[in-house]
Tab-separated table of C-alpha atoms and ligand atoms in Angstrom:
chain	number	residue	atom	x	y	z
A	1	MET	CA	-26.023	-1.512	8.689
A	2	LEU	CA	-22.774	-0.216	6.934
A	3	LEU	CA	-20.711	0.381	4.295
A	4	VAL	CA	-16.796	0.053	4.523
A	5	LYS	CA	-16.121	1.223	1.187
A	6	ASN	CA	-12.596	1.033	-1.209
A	7	GLY	CA	-11.053	-1.069	0.489
A	8	ARG	CA	-8.046	-3.270	-0.172
A	9	VAL	CA	-10.148	-6.698	1.222
A	10	LEU	CA	-7.848	-9.544	2.121
A	11	ASP	CA	-9.211	-12.913	2.513
A	12	PRO	CA	-6.421	-15.108	3.235
A	13	ALA	CA	-9.668	-17.847	3.053
A	14	SER	CA	-10.222	-17.783	-0.407
A	15	ARG	CA	-6.117	-15.920	-1.652
A	16	THR	CA	-8.544	-12.835	-2.417
A	17	ASP	CA	-6.427	-9.076	-2.552
A	18	ALA	CA	-8.666	-6.963	-4.272
A	19	VAL	CA	-9.942	-3.394	-3.889
A	20	MET	CA	-13.529	-4.268	-3.237
A	21	ASP	CA	-16.329	-2.619	-0.633
A	22	VAL	CA	-17.854	-4.594	1.726
A	23	LEU	CA	-21.207	-4.597	3.543
A	24	LEU	CA	-22.060	-5.440	6.773
A	25	GLY	CA	-26.006	-5.415	7.912
A	26	GLY	CA	-26.800	-6.783	11.242
A	27	GLU	CA	-23.885	-8.506	12.767
A	28	THR	CA	-23.385	-10.587	9.540
A	29	ILE	CA	-21.303	-9.414	6.465
A	30	ARG	CA	-24.221	-9.327	3.423
A	31	GLU	CA	-22.563	-8.874	0.442
A	32	VAL	CA	-18.238	-8.290	-0.871
A	33	ALA	CA	-17.867	-7.030	-4.426
A	34	PRO	CA	-15.522	-5.149	-6.271
A	35	ALA	CA	-15.651	-1.184	-5.481
A	36	GLY	CA	-18.803	0.612	-6.796
A	37	LYS	CA	-21.040	-2.295	-6.729
A	38	ILE	CA	-23.057	-2.948	-4.326
A	39	ALA	CA	-26.337	-0.572	-4.808
A	40	ALA	CA	-26.274	0.514	-0.930
A	41	PRO	CA	-29.440	0.824	0.936
A	42	GLN	CA	-30.280	4.452	1.803
A	43	ASN	CA	-29.242	5.729	4.857
A	44	VAL	CA	-26.169	3.121	5.651
A	45	GLU	CA	-23.905	4.212	7.345
A	46	MET	CA	-20.106	4.448	5.180
A	47	PHE	CA	-16.974	3.919	6.263
A	48	ASP	CA	-14.551	4.906	3.326
A	49	ALA	CA	-11.622	2.338	3.294
A	50	THR	CA	-9.614	3.903	1.144
A	51	GLY	CA	-5.855	3.405	1.181
A	52	LEU	CA	-6.195	0.761	3.746
A	53	ILE	CA	-5.979	-3.407	4.174
A	54	VAL	CA	-10.175	-4.364	5.335
A	55	ALA	CA	-8.863	-7.901	6.538
A	56	PRO	CA	-11.279	-10.074	8.895
A	57	GLY	CA	-11.359	-9.819	12.590
A	58	PHE	CA	-8.080	-10.418	14.470
A	59	ILE	CA	-8.149	-13.491	16.957
A	60	ASP	CA	-5.943	-13.698	19.731
A	61	ILE	CA	-4.975	-16.495	21.208
A	62	HIS	CA	-3.823	-15.738	24.790
A	63	ALA	CA	-3.477	-12.598	26.459
A	64	HIS	CA	-4.829	-12.136	30.108
A	65	LEU	CA	-7.472	-10.044	31.359
A	66	ARG	CA	-6.770	-10.501	35.069
A	67	GLU	CA	-10.107	-9.808	35.880
A	68	PRO	CA	-11.867	-11.009	38.440
A	69	GLY	CA	-9.073	-10.588	41.071
A	70	GLN	CA	-6.033	-8.532	39.857
A	71	GLU	CA	-8.342	-5.418	38.426
A	72	SER	CA	-5.650	-2.674	39.529
A	73	SER	CA	-3.714	-4.233	37.389
A	74	GLU	CA	-6.499	-4.777	33.782
A	75	THR	CA	-10.345	-4.756	34.058
A	76	ILE	CA	-12.191	-6.817	30.645
A	77	GLU	CA	-13.294	-2.988	29.764
A	78	THR	CA	-10.264	-1.895	29.834
A	79	GLY	CA	-7.944	-5.726	27.648
A	80	THR	CA	-10.667	-5.350	25.222
A	81	LEU	CA	-10.292	-2.104	25.136
A	82	ALA	CA	-6.955	-2.074	24.174
A	83	ALA	CA	-7.806	-5.074	22.072
A	84	ALA	CA	-9.922	-3.167	20.379
A	85	ARG	CA	-6.972	-0.196	19.642
A	86	GLY	CA	-5.187	-2.814	18.356
A	87	GLY	CA	-7.253	-4.033	15.756
A	88	PHE	CA	-7.886	-7.459	17.066
A	89	THR	CA	-11.644	-8.473	17.487
A	90	ALA	CA	-12.177	-11.091	19.321
A	91	VAL	CA	-9.498	-12.344	22.296
A	92	CYS	CA	-9.921	-14.906	24.648
A	93	CYS	CA	-8.033	-14.911	27.552
A	94	MET	CA	-6.191	-17.533	30.165
A	95	PRO	CA	-7.970	-18.788	33.311
A	96	ASN	CA	-5.143	-17.562	35.276
A	97	THR	CA	-7.192	-15.072	37.447
A	98	LYS	CA	-8.032	-14.547	40.805
A	99	PRO	CA	-10.468	-16.773	41.405
A	100	VAL	CA	-9.140	-19.142	38.636
A	101	ASN	CA	-11.145	-19.597	35.817
A	102	ASP	CA	-12.061	-23.715	36.791
A	103	ASN	CA	-16.175	-23.688	36.715
A	104	ALA	CA	-18.427	-22.408	35.132
A	105	SER	CA	-19.679	-19.955	37.132
A	106	VAL	CA	-16.005	-18.329	36.327
A	107	THR	CA	-16.558	-18.356	33.445
A	108	ARG	CA	-20.296	-16.947	33.034
A	109	PHE	CA	-19.237	-14.044	34.796
A	110	ILE	CA	-16.675	-13.522	32.253
A	111	LEU	CA	-18.698	-13.771	29.301
A	112	ASP	CA	-21.620	-10.934	31.551
A	113	ARG	CA	-18.349	-8.667	31.571
A	114	ALA	CA	-17.571	-8.322	28.217
A	115	LYS	CA	-21.042	-8.579	26.953
A	116	ALA	CA	-21.375	-5.549	28.965
A	117	ALA	CA	-17.994	-4.271	28.002
A	118	LYS	CA	-19.119	-3.414	24.880
A	119	ASN	CA	-15.662	-3.780	22.898
A	120	VAL	CA	-15.080	-7.427	21.107
A	121	ARG	CA	-15.543	-10.869	22.079
A	122	VAL	CA	-14.328	-12.538	24.466
A	123	TRP	CA	-13.963	-16.329	24.153
A	124	PRO	CA	-13.195	-17.533	27.764
A	125	ILE	CA	-10.233	-20.592	28.480
A	126	GLY	CA	-10.154	-22.634	31.333
A	127	ALA	CA	-8.724	-24.038	33.530
A	128	ALA	CA	-6.945	-27.804	32.675
A	129	SER	CA	-6.695	-28.676	36.623
A	130	VAL	CA	-8.531	-27.430	39.247
A	131	GLY	CA	-6.979	-24.136	41.026
A	132	SER	CA	-4.613	-24.675	37.851
A	133	LYS	CA	-3.218	-26.452	40.975
A	134	GLY	CA	-2.045	-29.518	39.010
A	135	GLU	CA	-3.717	-32.114	40.881
A	136	ALA	CA	-7.631	-32.421	40.105
A	137	ILE	CA	-8.801	-32.382	36.660
A	138	ALA	CA	-11.396	-29.325	36.673
A	139	GLU	CA	-14.627	-29.152	35.612
A	140	ILE	CA	-13.574	-29.273	32.237
A	141	ALA	CA	-17.884	-29.631	30.044
A	142	ALA	CA	-19.429	-27.385	32.645
A	143	MET	CA	-17.202	-24.283	31.258
A	144	LYS	CA	-17.921	-25.408	27.657
A	145	GLU	CA	-21.114	-25.312	27.865
A	146	ALA	CA	-20.827	-22.297	29.203
A	147	GLY	CA	-18.619	-21.350	26.559
A	148	ILE	CA	-15.606	-21.697	26.472
A	149	VAL	CA	-13.544	-22.914	23.710
A	150	ALA	CA	-10.007	-24.449	24.078
A	151	VAL	CA	-8.709	-25.698	27.970
A	152	SER	CA	-5.538	-24.053	29.516
A	153	ASP	CA	-2.659	-24.054	32.852
A	154	ASP	CA	-1.360	-20.350	31.280
A	155	GLY	CA	0.857	-19.267	33.703
A	156	LYS	CA	2.616	-22.270	34.888
A	157	PRO	CA	2.217	-25.942	32.445
A	158	ILE	CA	0.043	-29.235	33.099
A	159	THR	CA	2.139	-30.018	36.160
A	160	THR	CA	2.638	-34.022	35.634
A	161	ALA	CA	2.132	-36.352	32.269
A	162	LYS	CA	0.065	-38.972	34.213
A	163	LEU	CA	-2.965	-35.654	34.189
A	164	ALA	CA	-1.981	-34.023	31.542
A	165	ARG	CA	-2.632	-37.295	29.584
A	166	GLN	CA	-6.323	-37.259	31.858
A	167	VAL	CA	-6.804	-33.800	30.389
A	168	MET	CA	-5.886	-35.058	26.583
A	169	GLU	CA	-8.422	-37.837	26.560
A	170	TYR	CA	-11.249	-35.690	28.504
A	171	CYS	CA	-10.858	-32.905	25.959
A	172	ARG	CA	-10.213	-34.950	22.498
A	173	SER	CA	-13.836	-36.669	23.623
A	174	LEU	CA	-15.532	-32.861	24.145
A	175	ASN	CA	-13.567	-31.563	20.538
A	176	LEU	CA	-11.446	-28.684	23.211
A	177	PRO	CA	-7.664	-28.164	22.313
A	178	VAL	CA	-5.781	-28.448	24.977
A	179	ILE	CA	-3.559	-25.098	24.525
A	180	GLU	CA	-0.081	-25.936	27.017
A	181	HIS	CA	2.716	-23.317	28.547
A	182	ALA	CA	5.820	-25.817	27.920
A	183	GLU	CA	7.967	-25.434	29.792
A	184	ASP	CA	9.678	-28.368	33.036
A	185	ILE	CA	9.732	-26.227	36.144
A	186	SER	CA	12.655	-28.008	37.944
A	187	LEU	CA	14.842	-26.401	34.902
A	188	ALA	CA	13.479	-23.238	35.099
A	189	ALA	CA	13.101	-22.988	39.087
A	190	GLY	CA	14.221	-20.070	39.772
A	191	ALA	CA	15.336	-18.446	35.939
A	192	VAL	CA	14.962	-14.771	35.168
A	193	MET	CA	16.064	-15.016	31.794
A	194	ARG	CA	17.551	-17.764	28.763
A	195	GLU	CA	20.085	-18.775	30.423
A	196	GLY	CA	23.009	-17.728	27.995
A	197	VAL	CA	26.229	-15.340	27.907
A	198	THR	CA	23.518	-12.689	28.646
A	199	SER	CA	22.373	-13.852	31.827
A	200	THR	CA	25.668	-14.966	32.532
A	201	ARG	CA	27.278	-11.464	31.399
A	202	LEU	CA	23.929	-9.870	34.286
A	203	GLY	CA	24.726	-12.287	36.436
A	204	LEU	CA	20.621	-13.388	36.576
A	205	ARG	CA	19.798	-16.939	36.779
A	206	GLY	CA	19.167	-18.295	33.080
A	207	MET	CA	16.356	-21.170	32.347
A	208	PRO	CA	17.704	-23.136	29.536
A	209	ALA	CA	15.248	-23.255	25.985
A	210	ALA	CA	14.829	-26.814	26.924
A	211	ALA	CA	13.050	-25.749	30.333
A	212	GLU	CA	10.452	-26.015	27.269
A	213	SER	CA	11.377	-28.590	24.418
A	214	VAL	CA	11.016	-31.697	27.513
A	215	CYS	CA	7.379	-30.230	28.841
A	216	VAL	CA	6.918	-30.024	23.935
A	217	ALA	CA	8.726	-33.267	24.290
A	218	ARG	CA	6.194	-34.906	26.928
A	219	ASP	CA	2.882	-33.163	25.470
A	220	VAL	CA	3.466	-34.244	21.687
A	221	GLN	CA	4.582	-38.388	22.835
A	222	LEU	CA	0.866	-37.603	25.039
A	223	ALA	CA	-1.059	-35.434	22.231
A	224	GLU	CA	0.000	-38.648	19.859
A	225	LEU	CA	-1.380	-41.454	22.634
A	226	THR	CA	-4.249	-39.256	22.876
A	227	GLY	CA	-4.949	-38.399	19.423
A	228	ALA	CA	-5.778	-35.119	20.888
A	229	GLN	CA	-5.168	-31.097	19.344
A	230	LEU	CA	-2.497	-30.080	21.149
A	231	HIS	CA	-1.734	-25.926	21.138
A	232	ILE	CA	2.159	-24.822	22.484
A	233	ALA	CA	1.777	-21.477	23.574
A	234	HIS	CA	3.761	-18.405	23.114
A	235	LEU	CA	6.620	-20.963	21.830
A	236	SER	CA	9.661	-19.440	21.776
A	237	ALA	CA	12.564	-22.217	21.188
A	238	LYS	CA	13.914	-23.427	18.451
A	239	SER	CA	14.461	-26.859	19.493
A	240	SER	CA	10.603	-26.642	20.391
A	241	LEU	CA	9.877	-25.372	17.164
A	242	GLU	CA	11.253	-28.393	15.585
A	243	GLN	CA	9.594	-31.097	17.823
A	244	VAL	CA	6.469	-29.145	16.803
A	245	ARG	CA	7.310	-28.808	12.729
A	246	SER	CA	7.969	-33.097	13.765
A	247	ALA	CA	4.826	-33.608	15.406
A	248	LYS	CA	3.211	-32.209	11.445
A	249	SER	CA	4.890	-34.318	9.431
A	250	ARG	CA	2.904	-37.091	11.635
A	251	GLY	CA	-0.092	-36.304	11.100
A	252	LEU	CA	-0.335	-35.832	14.793
A	253	HIS	CA	-2.902	-31.839	16.007
A	254	VAL	CA	-0.116	-30.328	16.971
A	255	THR	CA	-0.113	-26.327	16.486
A	256	CYS	CA	1.506	-23.213	18.417
A	257	GLU	CA	1.743	-19.540	17.976
A	258	VAL	CA	5.093	-16.790	18.921
A	259	THR	CA	4.014	-13.982	20.280
A	260	PRO	CA	5.836	-10.374	18.992
A	261	HIS	CA	8.188	-9.829	21.441
A	262	HIS	CA	9.464	-13.265	20.425
A	263	PHE	CA	10.102	-12.778	16.902
A	264	THR	CA	11.173	-8.148	17.529
A	265	LEU	CA	13.821	-8.928	20.656
A	266	ILE	CA	15.873	-11.452	21.881
A	267	ASP	CA	18.065	-12.471	25.250
A	268	GLU	CA	20.707	-10.164	24.123
A	269	ASP	CA	18.827	-7.586	24.361
A	270	VAL	CA	17.810	-7.675	28.614
A	271	THR	CA	18.961	-5.708	30.504
A	272	TYR	CA	18.303	-4.692	33.757
A	273	ASP	CA	15.301	-3.499	33.035
A	274	SER	CA	11.482	-5.353	33.655
A	275	ARG	CA	9.382	-4.135	31.201
A	276	PHE	CA	12.281	-7.125	29.018
A	277	LYS	CA	11.130	-9.732	31.989
A	278	MET	CA	8.338	-12.350	30.659
A	279	ASN	CA	7.874	-16.164	30.675
A	280	PRO	CA	9.093	-18.188	28.311
A	281	PRO	CA	12.034	-15.025	28.446
A	282	LEU	CA	13.171	-13.880	24.627
A	283	GLY	CA	15.239	-16.590	23.773
A	284	ALA	CA	18.596	-16.752	21.079
A	285	ARG	CA	19.579	-14.557	17.852
A	286	GLU	CA	19.300	-18.683	16.453
A	287	ASP	CA	15.773	-19.501	18.369
A	288	ARG	CA	14.711	-16.069	16.784
A	289	GLU	CA	16.193	-16.606	13.266
A	290	ALA	CA	13.920	-20.251	13.267
A	291	LEU	CA	10.781	-18.908	14.461
A	292	LEU	CA	10.457	-16.708	11.603
A	293	ALA	CA	11.217	-19.549	9.463
A	294	GLY	CA	8.466	-21.248	11.413
A	295	LEU	CA	6.419	-18.283	11.024
A	296	ALA	CA	7.050	-18.460	6.942
A	297	ASP	CA	6.892	-22.059	6.111
A	298	GLY	CA	3.652	-22.827	8.231
A	299	THR	CA	5.035	-24.264	11.247
A	300	VAL	CA	3.109	-21.514	13.461
A	301	ASP	CA	-0.257	-21.912	13.094
A	302	ALA	CA	-1.436	-17.593	15.019
A	303	ILE	CA	0.304	-15.383	16.317
A	304	ALA	CA	-1.368	-14.899	19.635
A	305	THR	CA	0.300	-11.491	21.885
A	306	ASP	CA	0.166	-12.894	25.251
A	307	HIS	CA	-0.632	-9.534	26.419
A	308	ALA	CA	-0.372	-9.419	30.057
A	309	PRO	CA	-0.362	-6.447	32.597
A	310	HIS	CA	1.180	-5.540	35.748
A	311	GLU	CA	0.235	-3.234	37.072
A	312	PRO	CA	3.550	-0.480	37.723
A	313	ALA	CA	3.492	-1.713	42.197
A	314	LEU	CA	4.525	-4.926	40.810
A	315	LYS	CA	6.451	-4.702	37.593
A	316	ASP	CA	8.488	-1.547	38.265
A	317	VAL	CA	11.063	-3.099	40.890
A	318	GLU	CA	14.248	-4.920	40.679
A	319	PHE	CA	14.404	-7.471	37.818
A	320	ASP	CA	14.361	-10.591	40.092
A	321	LYS	CA	11.716	-10.028	42.277
A	322	ALA	CA	8.794	-8.365	38.855
A	323	PRO	CA	6.204	-10.696	37.225
A	324	PHE	CA	6.643	-12.479	34.077
A	325	GLY	CA	4.897	-10.836	31.629
A	326	ILE	CA	4.659	-7.553	29.053
A	327	LEU	CA	1.311	-6.283	27.146
A	328	GLY	CA	0.782	-7.381	23.656
A	329	PHE	CA	-2.250	-5.831	22.005
A	330	GLU	CA	-1.558	-1.969	21.677
A	331	THR	CA	1.859	-3.491	19.194
A	332	ALA	CA	1.078	-6.985	17.776
A	333	LEU	CA	-0.262	-5.649	14.364
A	334	SER	CA	2.716	-2.514	14.158
A	335	LEU	CA	5.577	-5.116	14.926
A	336	ALA	CA	4.297	-7.745	12.576
A	337	LEU	CA	5.051	-5.665	9.508
A	338	GLU	CA	7.344	-4.152	11.142
A	339	GLN	CA	9.322	-7.493	11.704
A	340	LEU	CA	7.956	-9.580	9.358
A	341	VAL	CA	5.981	-8.381	6.696
A	342	ASN	CA	8.716	-4.321	5.979
A	343	SER	CA	11.457	-6.912	6.126
A	344	SER	CA	10.115	-9.362	3.928
A	345	ARG	CA	9.941	-12.131	5.437
A	346	ILE	CA	6.846	-13.119	4.873
A	347	SER	CA	3.458	-11.849	2.703
A	348	LEU	CA	0.977	-9.319	3.978
A	349	MET	CA	-1.572	-12.881	3.189
A	350	ARG	CA	0.398	-14.916	5.535
A	351	MET	CA	0.616	-12.231	8.091
A	352	VAL	CA	-2.885	-11.762	7.805
A	353	GLU	CA	-3.692	-15.635	7.749
A	354	LEU	CA	-1.683	-15.892	11.101
A	355	PHE	CA	-3.828	-13.106	12.854
A	356	THR	CA	-7.497	-14.539	11.496
A	357	VAL	CA	-7.660	-17.586	9.555
A	358	GLY	CA	-4.468	-19.613	12.174
A	359	PRO	CA	-5.361	-19.108	15.398
A	360	ALA	CA	-9.453	-19.339	13.863
A	361	ARG	CA	-8.865	-23.276	12.650
A	362	LEU	CA	-7.298	-24.365	16.030
A	363	LEU	CA	-9.814	-23.065	17.661
A	364	GLY	CA	-11.982	-24.934	15.452
A	365	MET	CA	-13.473	-22.179	13.777
A	366	GLU	CA	-13.201	-19.862	10.213
A	367	ARG	CA	-12.071	-16.788	9.440
A	368	LYS	CA	-13.553	-15.028	5.618
A	369	MET	CA	-14.843	-12.913	3.087
A	370	ALA	CA	-18.249	-14.048	2.646
A	371	PRO	CA	-21.830	-13.420	3.389
A	372	GLY	CA	-23.217	-15.183	6.596
A	373	GLN	CA	-20.098	-14.756	8.737
A	374	PRO	CA	-19.653	-12.734	11.614
A	375	ALA	CA	-19.789	-8.960	10.767
A	376	ASP	CA	-15.675	-8.847	12.710
A	377	LEU	CA	-13.319	-6.833	10.815
A	378	THR	CA	-9.853	-5.019	10.885
A	379	ILE	CA	-9.473	-2.313	8.838
A	380	PHE	CA	-5.329	-1.331	9.187
A	381	SER	CA	-2.371	1.232	6.872
A	382	LEU	CA	0.271	-0.079	5.649
A	383	ASP	CA	1.731	3.200	5.726
A	384	TYR	CA	0.479	5.142	9.258
A	385	SER	CA	3.467	6.767	11.029
A	386	TRP	CA	2.945	6.293	14.706
A	387	THR	CA	5.484	6.343	18.218
A	388	TYR	CA	3.624	4.691	20.385
A	389	LYS	CA	3.520	5.860	24.429
A	390	VAL	CA	2.631	3.209	26.592
A	391	LYS	CA	0.629	6.048	28.972
A	392	ASP	CA	-1.884	6.920	26.181
A	393	SER	CA	-2.574	3.161	26.410
A	394	ALA	CA	-5.832	1.824	26.696
A	395	SER	CA	-4.381	-0.736	29.041
A	396	LYS	CA	-4.590	-0.047	32.862
A	397	SER	CA	-0.828	-1.050	32.557
A	398	ARG	CA	2.586	0.596	31.173
A	399	ASN	CA	4.598	-2.830	31.246
A	400	SER	CA	5.257	-2.703	27.547
A	401	PRO	CA	9.145	-2.283	25.563
A	402	PHE	CA	7.939	-0.612	22.733
A	403	ASP	CA	7.205	2.755	24.608
A	404	GLY	CA	8.325	5.243	22.553
A	405	ARG	CA	8.677	3.253	19.302
A	406	THR	CA	7.826	4.794	15.948
A	407	PHE	CA	6.021	2.363	13.317
A	408	LYS	CA	4.983	1.986	10.115
A	409	GLY	CA	1.953	0.955	9.869
A	410	ALA	CA	-1.129	0.770	12.078
A	411	PRO	CA	-4.748	-0.424	13.360
A	412	MET	CA	-6.825	1.533	11.715
A	413	ALA	CA	-10.377	0.852	12.246
A	414	THR	CA	-12.331	-2.789	14.259
A	415	ILE	CA	-15.480	-3.666	13.730
A	416	VAL	CA	-17.478	-5.925	15.962
A	417	ALA	CA	-20.636	-7.106	15.259
A	418	GLY	CA	-21.448	-5.116	12.674
A	419	LYS	CA	-20.606	-2.118	14.881
A	420	ILE	CA	-17.292	0.485	15.031
A	421	VAL	CA	-15.663	0.055	18.006
A	422	TYR	CA	-12.714	1.790	17.456
A	423	LYS	CA	-11.347	4.056	14.925
A	424	ARG	CA	-7.772	5.698	15.153
B	501	ZN	ZN1	2.129	-18.916	29.841
């Protein structure tokens, strides 16, 4: 048993914001009560959360753990340790491993490795098509049986509208969300950043915002046609967000996520430094403004990291040649506090919602601070000052544009199934 004492409990599901004690027993929450009101059993382990925020466990619905196949960049063990240090209690891992997670045996392998790592929960996402090649539909039902929580060909879009329709029809019957990496391949071909004044100045090939929003338009229409649940991954463009907002207002089951780097940085921040190269690329100033508005008004459902480790040998090369993607777990909460809460863009409660209830809901789950719920807690400080040093990251990779940044606010402890898996 573990008693988390005297923390400021923030529970978006019940709108609770009060100093309380939380008793965890086994793998579930036993009791939540005003501070000092729980008669703790003898020998109970104590965690003093005085001055700290105690929230339901954070969920990251978009991460790359690189195992199997790219263990020199990350393993399930190092990735989940980095996730725990970032305050995440559960991460959904994308299927673009080697081999691709397009069948139940790969799904089971991932779950076995996660269990052995004993860090945070891992919820695999299965490929939409065999090998994510965009040709034949993958063995989605068998993967669901094995434990996938959603379907995606992330890294690229589901290639054709015909296949996307077929995947959506199938996933609708299985009650699985279809997560789309929205990108029109023909518009994005050869591009390494967002098209605009900065790409012209740097002489780098850019892709227009429409490379994303054209695909969002296709998928929203197919979601309407099929009745499927469509989730847009790492949404970066104002024009995409407007389509999600409109789809929601028409009652379609369309959701989206935004990454910390897209709500923090813009294309003007890009230099020839490959740590600023990700896909979708950093947007224009007006895109960032739109994302901030969407995070505030409820159009955006979740903050997701798109944690994408690449070992230095791959990433520390010319901008044009480097792979897309950056680390995300360890800086996500601090960036959200800095960019969203401390700047008064959104409330602290709304931020917690974007890390907890939001992602849970789109996976068909609940997240709340109540007896019987999983004993997963994220405990963080609003004023702990620290500097992110990527050389000390738990990840095997070092590709972060936020190396050396000083933050106010940090994850302080991560509790999964009643056990402290990380304590600062
Ligand atoms: Zn993607």
